[in-house]
mmCIF file of C-alpha atoms and ligand atoms in Angstrom:
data_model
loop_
_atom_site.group_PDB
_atom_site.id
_atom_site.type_symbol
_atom_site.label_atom_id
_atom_site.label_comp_id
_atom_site.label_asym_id
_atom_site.label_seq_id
_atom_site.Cartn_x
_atom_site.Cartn_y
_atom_site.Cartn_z
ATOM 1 C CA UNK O 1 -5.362 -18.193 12.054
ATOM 2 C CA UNK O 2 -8.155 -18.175 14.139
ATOM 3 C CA UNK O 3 -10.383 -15.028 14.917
ATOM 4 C CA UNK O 4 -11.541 -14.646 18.225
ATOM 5 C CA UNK O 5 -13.594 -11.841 18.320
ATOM 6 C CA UNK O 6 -15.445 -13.059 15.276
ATOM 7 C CA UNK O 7 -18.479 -15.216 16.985
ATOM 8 C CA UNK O 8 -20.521 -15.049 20.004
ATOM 9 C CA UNK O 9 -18.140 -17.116 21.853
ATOM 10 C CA UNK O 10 -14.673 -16.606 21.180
ATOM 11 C CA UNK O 11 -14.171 -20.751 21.896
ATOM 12 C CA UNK O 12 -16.054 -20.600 18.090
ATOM 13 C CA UNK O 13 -13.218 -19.682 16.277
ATOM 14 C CA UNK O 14 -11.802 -23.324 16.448
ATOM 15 C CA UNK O 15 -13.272 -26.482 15.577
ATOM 16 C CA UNK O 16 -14.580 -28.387 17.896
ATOM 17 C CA UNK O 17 -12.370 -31.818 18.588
ATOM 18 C CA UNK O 18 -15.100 -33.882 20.155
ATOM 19 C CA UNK O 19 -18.312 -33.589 18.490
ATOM 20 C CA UNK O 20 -16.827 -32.360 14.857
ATOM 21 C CA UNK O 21 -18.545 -28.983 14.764
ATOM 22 C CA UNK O 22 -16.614 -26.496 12.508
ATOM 23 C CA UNK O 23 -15.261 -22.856 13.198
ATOM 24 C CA UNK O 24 -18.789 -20.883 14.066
ATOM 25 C CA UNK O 25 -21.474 -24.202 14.893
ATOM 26 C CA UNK O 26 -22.009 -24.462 18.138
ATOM 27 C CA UNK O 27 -21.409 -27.835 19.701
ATOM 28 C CA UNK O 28 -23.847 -30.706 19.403
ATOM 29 C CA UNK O 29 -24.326 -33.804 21.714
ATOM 30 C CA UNK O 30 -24.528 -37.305 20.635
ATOM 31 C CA UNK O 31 -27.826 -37.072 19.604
ATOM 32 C CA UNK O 32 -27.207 -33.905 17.427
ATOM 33 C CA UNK O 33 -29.316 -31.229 19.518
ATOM 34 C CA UNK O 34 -27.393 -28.170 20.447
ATOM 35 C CA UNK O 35 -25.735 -28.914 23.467
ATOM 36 C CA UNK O 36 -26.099 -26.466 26.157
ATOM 37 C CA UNK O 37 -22.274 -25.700 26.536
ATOM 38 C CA UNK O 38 -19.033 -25.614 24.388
ATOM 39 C CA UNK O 39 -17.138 -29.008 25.049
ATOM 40 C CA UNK O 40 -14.228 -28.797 27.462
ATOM 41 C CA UNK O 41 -11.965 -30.028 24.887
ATOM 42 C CA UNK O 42 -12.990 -27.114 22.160
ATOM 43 C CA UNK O 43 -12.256 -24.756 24.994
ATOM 44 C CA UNK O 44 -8.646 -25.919 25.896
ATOM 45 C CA UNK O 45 -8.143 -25.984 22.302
ATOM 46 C CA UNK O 46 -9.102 -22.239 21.873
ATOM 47 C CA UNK O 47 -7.026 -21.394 24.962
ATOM 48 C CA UNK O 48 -3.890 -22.798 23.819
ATOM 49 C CA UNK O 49 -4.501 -21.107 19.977
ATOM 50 C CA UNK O 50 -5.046 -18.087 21.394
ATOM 51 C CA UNK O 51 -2.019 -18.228 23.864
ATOM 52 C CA UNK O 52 -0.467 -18.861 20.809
ATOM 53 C CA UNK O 53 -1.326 -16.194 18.929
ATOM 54 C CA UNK O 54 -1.587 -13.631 21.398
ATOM 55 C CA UNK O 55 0.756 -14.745 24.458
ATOM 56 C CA UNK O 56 -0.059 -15.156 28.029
ATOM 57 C CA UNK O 57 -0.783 -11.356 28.874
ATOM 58 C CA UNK O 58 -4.034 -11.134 26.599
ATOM 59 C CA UNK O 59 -7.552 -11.580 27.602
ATOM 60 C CA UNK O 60 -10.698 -11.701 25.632
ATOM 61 C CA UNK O 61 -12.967 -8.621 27.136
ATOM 62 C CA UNK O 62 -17.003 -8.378 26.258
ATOM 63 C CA UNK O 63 -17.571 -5.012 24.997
ATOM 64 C CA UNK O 64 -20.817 -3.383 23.528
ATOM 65 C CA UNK O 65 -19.567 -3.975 20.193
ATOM 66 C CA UNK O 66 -18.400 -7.831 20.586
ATOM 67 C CA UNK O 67 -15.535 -9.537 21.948
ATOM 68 C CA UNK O 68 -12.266 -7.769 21.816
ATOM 69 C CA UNK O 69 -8.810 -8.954 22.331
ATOM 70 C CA UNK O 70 -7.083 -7.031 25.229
ATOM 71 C CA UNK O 71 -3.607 -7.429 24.671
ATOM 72 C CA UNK O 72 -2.615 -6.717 28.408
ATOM 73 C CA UNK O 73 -6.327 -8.009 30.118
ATOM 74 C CA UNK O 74 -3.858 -10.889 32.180
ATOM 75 C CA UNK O 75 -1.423 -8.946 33.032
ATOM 76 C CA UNK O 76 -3.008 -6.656 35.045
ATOM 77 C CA UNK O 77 -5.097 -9.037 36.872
HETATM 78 ZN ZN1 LIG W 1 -18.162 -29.947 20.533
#
């Protein structure tokens, strides 16, 4: 099971399905530098993981600390 609060981007926590990066690597372009983004793909897949995981109410949430999963961060939007 993923962890989303575990890297500097929570879309880390998955493995990226277009350039092969693993859990943790930031993505890479065809050439193999660090690209400057996360690749679409890699972040759909992290959404629908973490839906799945945490349902549609929670929210990631940027705290001194790290990332944090706010259970209710959608819900109150
Ligand atoms: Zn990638």
């Amino acid at each position: 099971m993923p962890d989303f609060t575990a890297h500097r981007h929570p879309a880390l926590a998955v493995s990226c399905p277009i350039c092969g990066e693993d859990c943790g690597h930031w993505c890479r372009t065809r050439n193999g530098r660090t690209a400057g983004d996360l690749h679409d793909a890699r972040q759909a897949e992290a959404d629908r993981q973490f839906i799945e995981q945490h349902g549609y109410g929670a929210a990631m949430v940027h705290a001194a600390s790290g990332w944090l999963v706010d259970p209710r961060g959608c819900a109150r939007d």
